Amino acid sequence: MAKRDVPEINAGSMADIAFLLLIFFLVTTTMDVDTGISRKLPEKQPEDAPEPPKLKEKNVFIVTVNRNNDILVEGETFMTVDKIREEAIKFIDNGGGLGNPINGAEPAECDWCEGAKDPASSDHPNKAIISLESDRGTSYGTYISVQNELVGAYTDLRNRLSKKMYGISYEQLLKDSNNNPSNETLKEQVNLIKEKYPQIISEAEPTK
Amino acid sequence: MPGISTASLPDIVFMLLFFFMVTTVMRETELKIKKPQLPKATEIKKLERKSLVSYIYVGKVEGQNGDKIQLNDRLADIKDVKYFIFAERETHSEDEIPLLTTSIKADIKSNVGTITDIKEELRNINALKINYSTLKGDIADNIK
């Protein structure tokens, strides 16, 4: 009996089928990365908690956004969103007095600040508190814009300090540190910068 | 002139196909509210480890006044937020609970009051890590 050839299956259309599937998945894929402004909410205080220590007024930078989305800084100056960053930097970086003790050391002046050293403004970056007050009727868009600018003020200051100390920006430093989690020096550098300009933003409960 | 051999084309296409099949996430929640127009910001961080993130949507519903909250795939009341978080916690192990993040996806026209109510609920049950979901962009677009 003559040996019969086994007919091969024609695979020519395989590519077409695969393409069809490929296009389907291409279209349905959503590659959205979730981004946003991260915040840590303050812990709920028990009812019988002692009164929090009074803060000096000069160490608090109050930004108020009212229901008409007007922005009021320190209760007196109306401001547009793009001016807030500058004002916040001036306030945080003022360095007019002694800071909170770091690691049990004596309270010291801020020797990395480049601000005006105005005694009527904040003492030290680790004492400077930014308080963001809002109204229930404030629009979320404005609220986020202001938050963004306040976080941006800290980022700018950290970048500046990091450039001065290590020659690269803080953002780059943070990226490097995340890419090499085992590198202790980078981690230390990041923490040092964070400690010198700690981000203290308080979101006050809105007025009714 | 000999034609270029296309025999390996299916292999290449299959490789791409598998890549997309693996990376595809089918949208698991259907939006009941109008798709929120997220605010834009520049100082943003990427959310790592999506399995640890629970989402709260805030936006408007066609023909109704006021902000509505959506948890999973249904509209909910502010009081349901805590049960939603408890349910999320159930699905994670004990040591992952402090890492759980709540992402608030709110429309730029929402009221801050609604967001504050959510934050207050989250504080009550000690879910302190939150993220205001934003897109990358110019903040000037938020105010219009």
mmCIF file of N, CA, C and O in Angstrom, chain A residues 14-15 18-19 21-22 24-26 28-45 81 85 134-145 147-149 151-152 155 171 203 205-206, chain B residues 9-10 13-14 16-17 19-21 24-25 39 41-47 50 55 104-108 110-117 119-120 122-124 126-135 139 142-143:
data_model
loop_
_atom_site.group_PDB
_atom_site.id
_atom_site.type_symbol
_atom_site.label_atom_id
_atom_site.label_comp_id
_atom_site.label_asym_id
_atom_site.label_seq_id
_atom_site.Cartn_x
_atom_site.Cartn_y
_atom_site.Cartn_z
ATOM 1 N N MET A 14 -3.928 31.407 10.986
ATOM 2 C CA MET A 14 -3.650 31.508 12.421
ATOM 3 C C MET A 14 -3.354 32.946 12.811
ATOM 4 O O MET A 14 -3.862 33.463 13.822
ATOM 5 N N ALA A 15 -2.549 33.610 11.988
ATOM 6 C CA ALA A 15 -2.174 34.992 12.276
ATOM 7 C C ALA A 15 -3.410 35.875 12.328
ATOM 8 O O ALA A 15 -3.536 36.735 13.198
ATOM 9 N N ALA A 18 -5.268 35.293 15.579
ATOM 10 C CA ALA A 18 -4.525 35.892 16.681
ATOM 11 C C ALA A 18 -4.655 37.406 16.653
ATOM 12 O O ALA A 18 -4.837 38.047 17.687
ATOM 13 N N PHE A 19 -4.592 37.977 15.462
ATOM 14 C CA PHE A 19 -4.732 39.424 15.335
ATOM 15 C C PHE A 19 -6.085 39.889 15.854
ATOM 16 O O PHE A 19 -6.196 40.890 16.545
ATOM 17 N N LEU A 21 -8.016 38.516 18.092
ATOM 18 C CA LEU A 21 -8.001 38.475 19.553
ATOM 19 C C LEU A 21 -7.170 39.617 20.108
ATOM 20 O O LEU A 21 -7.539 40.283 21.069
ATOM 21 N N LEU A 22 -6.014 39.802 19.479
ATOM 22 C CA LEU A 22 -5.106 40.853 19.931
ATOM 23 C C LEU A 22 -5.792 42.195 19.929
ATOM 24 O O LEU A 22 -5.730 42.946 20.904
ATOM 25 N N PHE A 24 -8.952 42.818 20.053
ATOM 26 C CA PHE A 24 -9.974 42.843 21.097
ATOM 27 C C PHE A 24 -9.355 43.237 22.438
ATOM 28 O O PHE A 24 -9.835 44.126 23.133
ATOM 29 N N PHE A 25 -8.250 42.584 22.799
ATOM 30 C CA PHE A 25 -7.648 42.877 24.100
ATOM 31 C C PHE A 25 -7.010 44.269 24.135
ATOM 32 O O PHE A 25 -7.026 44.941 25.143
ATOM 33 N N LEU A 26 -6.473 44.675 22.986
ATOM 34 C CA LEU A 26 -5.917 46.027 22.904
ATOM 35 C C LEU A 26 -6.980 47.062 23.231
ATOM 36 O O LEU A 26 -6.744 48.015 23.949
ATOM 37 N N THR A 28 -9.900 46.610 24.861
ATOM 38 C CA THR A 28 -10.497 46.548 26.197
ATOM 39 C C THR A 28 -9.516 46.857 27.317
ATOM 40 O O THR A 28 -9.930 47.115 28.433
ATOM 41 N N THR A 29 -8.236 46.818 27.023
ATOM 42 C CA THR A 29 -7.264 47.069 28.086
ATOM 43 C C THR A 29 -7.343 48.507 28.559
ATOM 44 O O THR A 29 -7.361 49.424 27.750
ATOM 45 N N THR A 30 -7.410 48.673 29.865
ATOM 46 C CA THR A 30 -7.266 50.020 30.412
ATOM 47 C C THR A 30 -5.983 50.028 31.213
ATOM 48 O O THR A 30 -5.830 49.293 32.172
ATOM 49 N N MET A 31 -5.072 50.817 30.787
ATOM 50 C CA MET A 31 -3.770 50.855 31.443
ATOM 51 C C MET A 31 -3.713 52.040 32.394
ATOM 52 O O MET A 31 -2.661 52.637 32.576
ATOM 53 N N ASP A 32 -4.852 52.424 32.936
ATOM 54 C CA ASP A 32 -4.806 53.620 33.763
ATOM 55 C C ASP A 32 -4.074 53.348 35.065
ATOM 56 O O ASP A 32 -4.363 52.391 35.767
ATOM 57 N N VAL A 33 -3.102 54.187 35.336
ATOM 58 C CA VAL A 33 -2.438 54.091 36.631
ATOM 59 C C VAL A 33 -3.169 55.074 37.540
ATOM 60 O O VAL A 33 -3.504 56.169 37.135
ATOM 61 N N ASP A 34 -3.411 54.621 38.738
ATOM 62 C CA ASP A 34 -4.104 55.487 39.666
ATOM 63 C C ASP A 34 -3.117 56.424 40.330
ATOM 64 O O ASP A 34 -2.149 55.991 40.939
ATOM 65 N N THR A 35 -3.384 57.711 40.193
ATOM 66 C CA THR A 35 -2.518 58.680 40.836
ATOM 67 C C THR A 35 -3.363 59.591 41.699
ATOM 68 O O THR A 35 -4.570 59.683 41.512
ATOM 69 N N GLY A 36 -2.729 60.249 42.614
ATOM 70 C CA GLY A 36 -3.475 61.175 43.440
ATOM 71 C C GLY A 36 -2.619 61.751 44.543
ATOM 72 O O GLY A 36 -1.437 61.475 44.641
ATOM 73 N N ILE A 37 -3.248 62.593 45.339
ATOM 74 C CA ILE A 37 -2.558 63.214 46.462
ATOM 75 C C ILE A 37 -2.824 62.366 47.695
ATOM 76 O O ILE A 37 -3.974 62.195 48.092
ATOM 77 N N SER A 38 -1.784 61.836 48.285
ATOM 78 C CA SER A 38 -1.959 60.956 49.437
ATOM 79 C C SER A 38 -1.961 61.762 50.717
ATOM 80 O O SER A 38 -1.230 62.721 50.862
ATOM 81 N N ARG A 39 -2.783 61.352 51.626
ATOM 82 C CA ARG A 39 -2.948 62.040 52.899
ATOM 83 C C ARG A 39 -3.127 61.009 53.979
ATOM 84 O O ARG A 39 -3.665 59.934 53.733
ATOM 85 N N LYS A 40 -2.692 61.353 55.178
ATOM 86 C CA LYS A 40 -2.984 60.499 56.324
ATOM 87 C C LYS A 40 -3.901 61.292 57.238
ATOM 88 O O LYS A 40 -3.575 62.394 57.652
ATOM 89 N N LEU A 41 -5.063 60.737 57.520
ATOM 90 C CA LEU A 41 -6.010 61.441 58.381
ATOM 91 C C LEU A 41 -5.524 61.370 59.825
ATOM 92 O O LEU A 41 -4.877 60.409 60.215
ATOM 93 N N PRO A 42 -5.844 62.384 60.614
ATOM 94 C CA PRO A 42 -5.463 62.327 62.022
ATOM 95 C C PRO A 42 -6.320 61.300 62.757
ATOM 96 O O PRO A 42 -7.470 61.082 62.394
ATOM 97 N N GLU A 43 -5.728 60.688 63.752
ATOM 98 C CA GLU A 43 -6.493 59.705 64.508
ATOM 99 C C GLU A 43 -7.591 60.384 65.296
ATOM 100 O O GLU A 43 -7.453 61.528 65.713
ATOM 101 N N LYS A 44 -8.660 59.643 65.498
ATOM 102 C CA LYS A 44 -9.774 60.168 66.278
ATOM 103 C C LYS A 44 -9.332 60.294 67.733
ATOM 104 O O LYS A 44 -8.792 59.359 68.303
ATOM 105 N N GLN A 45 -9.543 61.451 68.305
ATOM 106 C CA GLN A 45 -9.181 61.639 69.705
ATOM 107 C C GLN A 45 -10.318 61.164 70.600
ATOM 108 O O GLN A 45 -11.478 61.416 70.297
ATOM 109 N N VAL A 81 -4.921 81.160 43.389
ATOM 110 C CA VAL A 81 -4.281 79.879 43.712
ATOM 111 C C VAL A 81 -2.782 79.901 43.430
ATOM 112 O O VAL A 81 -1.981 79.378 44.202
ATOM 113 N N ARG A 85 1.593 79.054 46.738
ATOM 114 C CA ARG A 85 2.831 78.300 46.893
ATOM 115 C C ARG A 85 3.948 79.205 47.402
ATOM 116 O O ARG A 85 4.636 78.875 48.367
ATOM 117 N N SER A 134 -11.971 75.005 55.207
ATOM 118 C CA SER A 134 -12.855 75.054 54.052
ATOM 119 C C SER A 134 -14.289 75.141 54.524
ATOM 120 O O SER A 134 -14.591 74.984 55.696
ATOM 121 N N ASP A 135 -15.135 75.382 53.580
ATOM 122 C CA ASP A 135 -16.565 75.458 53.864
ATOM 123 C C ASP A 135 -17.209 74.224 53.234
ATOM 124 O O ASP A 135 -16.658 73.641 52.305
ATOM 125 N N ARG A 136 -18.377 73.844 53.740
ATOM 126 C CA ARG A 136 -19.038 72.672 53.154
ATOM 127 C C ARG A 136 -19.367 72.895 51.678
ATOM 128 O O ARG A 136 -19.451 71.964 50.898
ATOM 129 N N GLY A 137 -19.556 74.156 51.331
ATOM 130 C CA GLY A 137 -19.956 74.449 49.957
ATOM 131 C C GLY A 137 -18.802 74.684 48.998
ATOM 132 O O GLY A 137 -19.017 74.901 47.816
ATOM 133 N N THR A 138 -17.581 74.632 49.504
ATOM 134 C CA THR A 138 -16.424 74.810 48.634
ATOM 135 C C THR A 138 -16.417 73.729 47.567
ATOM 136 O O THR A 138 -16.762 72.594 47.836
ATOM 137 N N SER A 139 -16.001 74.101 46.368
ATOM 138 C CA SER A 139 -15.976 73.066 45.334
ATOM 139 C C SER A 139 -14.693 72.251 45.484
ATOM 140 O O SER A 139 -13.638 72.757 45.849
ATOM 141 N N TYR A 140 -14.843 70.965 45.211
ATOM 142 C CA TYR A 140 -13.745 70.018 45.394
ATOM 143 C C TYR A 140 -12.537 70.378 44.524
ATOM 144 O O TYR A 140 -11.391 70.234 44.950
ATOM 145 N N GLY A 141 -12.797 70.884 43.327
ATOM 146 C CA GLY A 141 -11.713 71.248 42.425
ATOM 147 C C GLY A 141 -10.802 72.306 43.028
ATOM 148 O O GLY A 141 -9.581 72.176 42.996
ATOM 149 N N THR A 142 -11.407 73.341 43.600
ATOM 150 C CA THR A 142 -10.613 74.402 44.220
ATOM 151 C C THR A 142 -9.839 73.857 45.415
ATOM 152 O O THR A 142 -8.669 74.164 45.611
ATOM 153 N N TYR A 143 -10.535 73.044 46.187
ATOM 154 C CA TYR A 143 -9.940 72.473 47.387
ATOM 155 C C TYR A 143 -8.692 71.677 47.040
ATOM 156 O O TYR A 143 -7.633 71.829 47.666
ATOM 157 N N ILE A 144 -8.782 70.853 46.003
ATOM 158 C CA ILE A 144 -7.638 70.040 45.592
ATOM 159 C C ILE A 144 -6.525 70.922 45.043
ATOM 160 O O ILE A 144 -5.352 70.696 45.305
ATOM 161 N N SER A 145 -6.895 71.983 44.309
ATOM 162 C CA SER A 145 -5.879 72.893 43.778
ATOM 163 C C SER A 145 -5.060 73.481 44.909
ATOM 164 O O SER A 145 -3.823 73.560 44.833
ATOM 165 N N GLN A 147 -4.706 72.294 47.982
ATOM 166 C CA GLN A 147 -3.914 71.216 48.583
ATOM 167 C C GLN A 147 -2.661 70.953 47.765
ATOM 168 O O GLN A 147 -1.571 70.765 48.307
ATOM 169 N N ASN A 148 -2.853 70.926 46.467
ATOM 170 C CA ASN A 148 -1.745 70.655 45.562
ATOM 171 C C ASN A 148 -0.645 71.698 45.728
ATOM 172 O O ASN A 148 0.537 71.367 45.791
ATOM 173 N N GLU A 149 -1.055 72.955 45.824
ATOM 174 C CA GLU A 149 -0.068 74.023 45.963
ATOM 175 C C GLU A 149 0.663 73.919 47.293
ATOM 176 O O GLU A 149 1.861 74.189 47.378
ATOM 177 N N VAL A 151 1.198 71.145 49.093
ATOM 178 C CA VAL A 151 2.150 70.033 48.994
ATOM 179 C C VAL A 151 3.324 70.455 48.122
ATOM 180 O O VAL A 151 4.480 70.149 48.416
ATOM 181 N N GLY A 152 3.003 71.212 47.059
ATOM 182 C CA GLY A 152 4.033 71.686 46.144
ATOM 183 C C GLY A 152 5.059 72.568 46.832
ATOM 184 O O GLY A 152 6.242 72.514 46.518
ATOM 185 N N THR A 155 7.426 70.314 48.475
ATOM 186 C CA THR A 155 8.259 69.648 47.490
ATOM 187 C C THR A 155 9.362 70.585 46.997
ATOM 188 O O THR A 155 10.516 70.180 46.860
ATOM 189 N N GLU A 171 12.918 64.683 44.429
ATOM 190 C CA GLU A 171 12.099 63.739 43.678
ATOM 191 C C GLU A 171 12.949 62.627 43.083
ATOM 192 O O GLU A 171 12.567 61.460 43.084
ATOM 193 N N GLU A 203 -6.078 69.609 57.930
ATOM 194 C CA GLU A 203 -7.329 69.908 57.242
ATOM 195 C C GLU A 203 -8.396 70.106 58.303
ATOM 196 O O GLU A 203 -8.862 69.155 58.897
ATOM 197 N N GLU A 205 -11.967 70.945 60.109
ATOM 198 C CA GLU A 205 -13.337 70.607 59.738
ATOM 199 C C GLU A 205 -14.026 71.846 59.182
ATOM 200 O O GLU A 205 -13.832 72.952 59.684
ATOM 201 N N PRO A 206 -14.800 71.670 58.137
ATOM 202 C CA PRO A 206 -15.356 72.854 57.474
ATOM 203 C C PRO A 206 -16.440 73.528 58.312
ATOM 204 O O PRO A 206 -17.084 72.903 59.146
ATOM 205 N N LEU B 9 5.118 35.008 12.087
ATOM 206 C CA LEU B 9 4.191 36.080 12.425
ATOM 207 C C LEU B 9 3.179 35.657 13.499
ATOM 208 O O LEU B 9 2.977 36.389 14.486
ATOM 209 N N PRO B 10 2.542 34.481 13.353
ATOM 210 C CA PRO B 10 1.606 34.081 14.404
ATOM 211 C C PRO B 10 2.263 34.040 15.775
ATOM 212 O O PRO B 10 1.643 34.434 16.769
ATOM 213 N N VAL B 13 2.523 37.556 17.095
ATOM 214 C CA VAL B 13 1.208 38.083 17.441
ATOM 215 C C VAL B 13 0.692 37.407 18.704
ATOM 216 O O VAL B 13 0.139 38.057 19.594
ATOM 217 N N PHE B 14 0.912 36.116 18.828
ATOM 218 C CA PHE B 14 0.468 35.417 20.032
ATOM 219 C C PHE B 14 1.163 35.959 21.273
ATOM 220 O O PHE B 14 0.554 36.093 22.336
ATOM 221 N N LEU B 16 2.257 38.987 21.779
ATOM 222 C CA LEU B 16 1.586 40.244 22.110
ATOM 223 C C LEU B 16 0.230 39.965 22.742
ATOM 224 O O LEU B 16 -0.153 40.579 23.724
ATOM 225 N N LEU B 17 -0.468 38.997 22.146
ATOM 226 C CA LEU B 17 -1.800 38.664 22.633
ATOM 227 C C LEU B 17 -1.748 38.256 24.092
ATOM 228 O O LEU B 17 -2.518 38.741 24.914
ATOM 229 N N PHE B 19 0.473 38.969 26.263
ATOM 230 C CA PHE B 19 0.820 40.131 27.090
ATOM 231 C C PHE B 19 -0.435 40.928 27.451
ATOM 232 O O PHE B 19 -0.690 41.225 28.609
ATOM 233 N N PHE B 20 -1.233 41.208 26.423
ATOM 234 C CA PHE B 20 -2.424 42.018 26.693
ATOM 235 C C PHE B 20 -3.470 41.255 27.500
ATOM 236 O O PHE B 20 -4.172 41.816 28.316
ATOM 237 N N MET B 21 -3.548 39.935 27.250
ATOM 238 C CA MET B 21 -4.507 39.147 28.023
ATOM 239 C C MET B 21 -4.169 39.191 29.511
ATOM 240 O O MET B 21 -5.037 39.287 30.359
ATOM 241 N N THR B 24 -4.720 42.869 30.998
ATOM 242 C CA THR B 24 -6.060 43.436 30.959
ATOM 243 C C THR B 24 -6.762 43.281 32.299
ATOM 244 O O THR B 24 -6.751 42.213 32.889
ATOM 245 N N VAL B 25 -7.327 44.379 32.765
ATOM 246 C CA VAL B 25 -8.198 44.294 33.930
ATOM 247 C C VAL B 25 -9.576 44.673 33.433
ATOM 248 O O VAL B 25 -9.795 45.789 32.999
ATOM 249 N N PRO B 39 -10.183 66.004 39.433
ATOM 250 C CA PRO B 39 -9.388 67.223 39.393
ATOM 251 C C PRO B 39 -7.972 66.927 38.921
ATOM 252 O O PRO B 39 -7.541 65.773 38.908
ATOM 253 N N ALA B 41 -3.764 67.738 39.190
ATOM 254 C CA ALA B 41 -2.766 68.177 40.157
ATOM 255 C C ALA B 41 -1.388 67.847 39.634
ATOM 256 O O ALA B 41 -1.234 67.055 38.699
ATOM 257 N N THR B 42 -0.399 68.469 40.225
ATOM 258 C CA THR B 42 0.974 68.206 39.795
ATOM 259 C C THR B 42 1.756 67.385 40.813
ATOM 260 O O THR B 42 2.648 66.649 40.466
ATOM 261 N N GLU B 43 1.405 67.539 42.085
ATOM 262 C CA GLU B 43 2.172 66.862 43.138
ATOM 263 C C GLU B 43 1.560 65.496 43.420
ATOM 264 O O GLU B 43 1.068 65.241 44.509
ATOM 265 N N ILE B 44 1.586 64.619 42.429
ATOM 266 C CA ILE B 44 0.843 63.380 42.601
ATOM 267 C C ILE B 44 1.766 62.202 42.850
ATOM 268 O O ILE B 44 2.942 62.223 42.501
ATOM 269 N N LYS B 45 1.194 61.211 43.475
ATOM 270 C CA LYS B 45 1.926 59.963 43.719
ATOM 271 C C LYS B 45 1.157 58.837 43.072
ATOM 272 O O LYS B 45 -0.063 58.844 43.018
ATOM 273 N N LYS B 46 1.890 57.840 42.621
ATOM 274 C CA LYS B 46 1.256 56.666 42.057
ATOM 275 C C LYS B 46 0.783 55.773 43.186
ATOM 276 O O LYS B 46 1.441 55.645 44.198
ATOM 277 N N LEU B 47 -0.368 55.172 42.988
ATOM 278 C CA LEU B 47 -0.865 54.221 43.989
ATOM 279 C C LEU B 47 -0.272 52.856 43.696
ATOM 280 O O LEU B 47 -0.547 52.266 42.661
ATOM 281 N N LYS B 50 -2.477 47.767 43.907
ATOM 282 C CA LYS B 50 -3.899 48.059 43.740
ATOM 283 C C LYS B 50 -4.799 47.169 44.579
ATOM 284 O O LYS B 50 -5.927 47.536 44.886
ATOM 285 N N TYR B 55 -12.089 51.833 46.544
ATOM 286 C CA TYR B 55 -12.486 53.067 45.877
ATOM 287 C C TYR B 55 -13.854 53.558 46.342
ATOM 288 O O TYR B 55 -14.792 52.784 46.488
ATOM 289 N N ILE B 104 -10.394 58.258 47.009
ATOM 290 C CA ILE B 104 -11.637 58.995 46.799
ATOM 291 C C ILE B 104 -11.627 59.566 45.387
ATOM 292 O O ILE B 104 -10.808 60.420 45.060
ATOM 293 N N LYS B 105 -12.519 59.054 44.577
ATOM 294 C CA LYS B 105 -12.618 59.543 43.204
ATOM 295 C C LYS B 105 -13.831 60.452 43.136
ATOM 296 O O LYS B 105 -14.957 59.983 43.015
ATOM 297 N N ALA B 106 -13.581 61.729 43.271
ATOM 298 C CA ALA B 106 -14.696 62.665 43.336
ATOM 299 C C ALA B 106 -14.639 63.637 42.174
ATOM 300 O O ALA B 106 -13.574 64.004 41.695
ATOM 301 N N ASP B 107 -15.814 64.037 41.745
ATOM 302 C CA ASP B 107 -15.950 65.000 40.667
ATOM 303 C C ASP B 107 -15.524 66.381 41.152
ATOM 304 O O ASP B 107 -15.719 66.711 42.325
ATOM 305 N N ILE B 108 -14.940 67.174 40.270
ATOM 306 C CA ILE B 108 -14.446 68.475 40.720
ATOM 307 C C ILE B 108 -15.573 69.398 41.170
ATOM 308 O O ILE B 108 -15.341 70.348 41.885
ATOM 309 N N SER B 110 -18.046 68.469 43.076
ATOM 310 C CA SER B 110 -18.606 68.010 44.352
ATOM 311 C C SER B 110 -18.357 69.057 45.429
ATOM 312 O O SER B 110 -17.489 69.914 45.288
ATOM 313 N N ASN B 111 -19.117 68.921 46.515
ATOM 314 C CA ASN B 111 -18.895 69.818 47.643
ATOM 315 C C ASN B 111 -17.884 69.205 48.591
ATOM 316 O O ASN B 111 -17.862 67.996 48.789
ATOM 317 N N VAL B 112 -17.075 70.059 49.175
ATOM 318 C CA VAL B 112 -16.107 69.577 50.147
ATOM 319 C C VAL B 112 -16.820 68.935 51.338
ATOM 320 O O VAL B 112 -16.307 68.010 51.950
ATOM 321 N N GLY B 113 -18.030 69.406 51.640
ATOM 322 C CA GLY B 113 -18.789 68.832 52.751
ATOM 323 C C GLY B 113 -18.967 67.324 52.630
ATOM 324 O O GLY B 113 -18.787 66.593 53.597
ATOM 325 N N THR B 114 -19.293 66.866 51.422
ATOM 326 C CA THR B 114 -19.465 65.429 51.211
ATOM 327 C C THR B 114 -18.168 64.682 51.489
ATOM 328 O O THR B 114 -18.156 63.628 52.124
ATOM 329 N N ILE B 115 -17.073 65.262 50.999
ATOM 330 C CA ILE B 115 -15.767 64.625 51.187
ATOM 331 C C ILE B 115 -15.427 64.582 52.675
ATOM 332 O O ILE B 115 -14.909 63.580 53.181
ATOM 333 N N THR B 116 -15.750 65.676 53.369
ATOM 334 C CA THR B 116 -15.457 65.714 54.801
ATOM 335 C C THR B 116 -16.247 64.660 55.553
ATOM 336 O O THR B 116 -15.730 64.022 56.467
ATOM 337 N N ASP B 117 -17.510 64.471 55.155
ATOM 338 C CA ASP B 117 -18.325 63.438 55.796
ATOM 339 C C ASP B 117 -17.667 62.073 55.630
ATOM 340 O O ASP B 117 -17.600 61.279 56.572
ATOM 341 N N LYS B 119 -14.486 61.496 55.091
ATOM 342 C CA LYS B 119 -13.255 61.470 55.885
ATOM 343 C C LYS B 119 -13.570 61.220 57.356
ATOM 344 O O LYS B 119 -12.862 60.486 58.040
ATOM 345 N N GLU B 120 -14.653 61.836 57.822
ATOM 346 C CA GLU B 120 -15.039 61.667 59.225
ATOM 347 C C GLU B 120 -15.404 60.208 59.505
ATOM 348 O O GLU B 120 -14.979 59.640 60.507
ATOM 349 N N LEU B 122 -14.317 57.654 57.890
ATOM 350 C CA LEU B 122 -13.094 56.858 57.825
ATOM 351 C C LEU B 122 -12.270 57.015 59.097
ATOM 352 O O LEU B 122 -11.674 56.067 59.587
ATOM 353 N N ARG B 123 -12.292 58.215 59.638
ATOM 354 C CA ARG B 123 -11.562 58.438 60.892
ATOM 355 C C ARG B 123 -12.184 57.635 62.022
ATOM 356 O O ARG B 123 -11.486 57.085 62.859
ATOM 357 N N ASN B 124 -13.510 57.584 62.027
ATOM 358 C CA ASN B 124 -14.204 56.865 63.089
ATOM 359 C C ASN B 124 -13.805 55.404 63.147
ATOM 360 O O ASN B 124 -13.800 54.805 64.223
ATOM 361 N N ASN B 126 -10.932 54.290 61.906
ATOM 362 C CA ASN B 126 -9.481 54.200 61.867
ATOM 363 C C ASN B 126 -8.921 53.740 60.516
ATOM 364 O O ASN B 126 -7.903 53.063 60.465
ATOM 365 N N ALA B 127 -9.585 54.097 59.445
ATOM 366 C CA ALA B 127 -9.026 53.862 58.111
ATOM 367 C C ALA B 127 -8.392 55.177 57.673
ATOM 368 O O ALA B 127 -9.053 56.019 57.078
ATOM 369 N N LEU B 128 -7.129 55.351 58.046
ATOM 370 C CA LEU B 128 -6.563 56.701 57.964
ATOM 371 C C LEU B 128 -5.850 57.012 56.657
ATOM 372 O O LEU B 128 -5.622 58.170 56.346
ATOM 373 N N LYS B 129 -5.480 55.999 55.917
ATOM 374 C CA LYS B 129 -4.742 56.286 54.681
ATOM 375 C C LYS B 129 -5.727 56.600 53.562
ATOM 376 O O LYS B 129 -6.532 55.753 53.189
ATOM 377 N N ILE B 130 -5.662 57.807 53.063
ATOM 378 C CA ILE B 130 -6.553 58.141 51.954
ATOM 379 C C ILE B 130 -5.757 58.717 50.796
ATOM 380 O O ILE B 130 -4.591 59.095 50.944
ATOM 381 N N ASN B 131 -6.379 58.764 49.682
ATOM 382 C CA ASN B 131 -5.760 59.311 48.490
ATOM 383 C C ASN B 131 -6.835 60.042 47.706
ATOM 384 O O ASN B 131 -7.862 59.461 47.377
ATOM 385 N N TYR B 132 -6.605 61.324 47.469
ATOM 386 C CA TYR B 132 -7.527 62.069 46.607
ATOM 387 C C TYR B 132 -7.127 61.790 45.175
ATOM 388 O O TYR B 132 -6.067 62.230 44.750
ATOM 389 N N SER B 133 -7.939 61.060 44.485
ATOM 390 C CA SER B 133 -7.582 60.664 43.131
ATOM 391 C C SER B 133 -7.578 61.876 42.201
ATOM 392 O O SER B 133 -8.543 62.627 42.141
ATOM 393 N N THR B 134 -6.472 62.071 41.513
ATOM 394 C CA THR B 134 -6.368 63.183 40.575
ATOM 395 C C THR B 134 -5.655 62.729 39.315
ATOM 396 O O THR B 134 -4.985 61.707 39.319
ATOM 397 N N LEU B 135 -5.798 63.511 38.285
ATOM 398 C CA LEU B 135 -5.038 63.267 37.071
ATOM 399 C C LEU B 135 -3.841 64.192 37.080
ATOM 400 O O LEU B 135 -3.802 65.176 37.814
ATOM 401 N N ILE B 139 -3.378 72.778 37.403
ATOM 402 C CA ILE B 139 -4.462 73.020 38.349
ATOM 403 C C ILE B 139 -5.388 74.134 37.876
ATOM 404 O O ILE B 139 -6.497 74.261 38.383
ATOM 405 N N ASN B 142 -8.897 73.208 37.056
ATOM 406 C CA ASN B 142 -9.874 72.844 38.076
ATOM 407 C C ASN B 142 -10.889 73.942 38.338
ATOM 408 O O ASN B 142 -11.965 73.701 38.850
ATOM 409 N N ILE B 143 -10.494 75.170 38.025
ATOM 410 C CA ILE B 143 -11.343 76.296 38.386
ATOM 411 C C ILE B 143 -11.905 76.887 37.112
ATOM 412 O O ILE B 143 -11.212 77.616 36.401
#
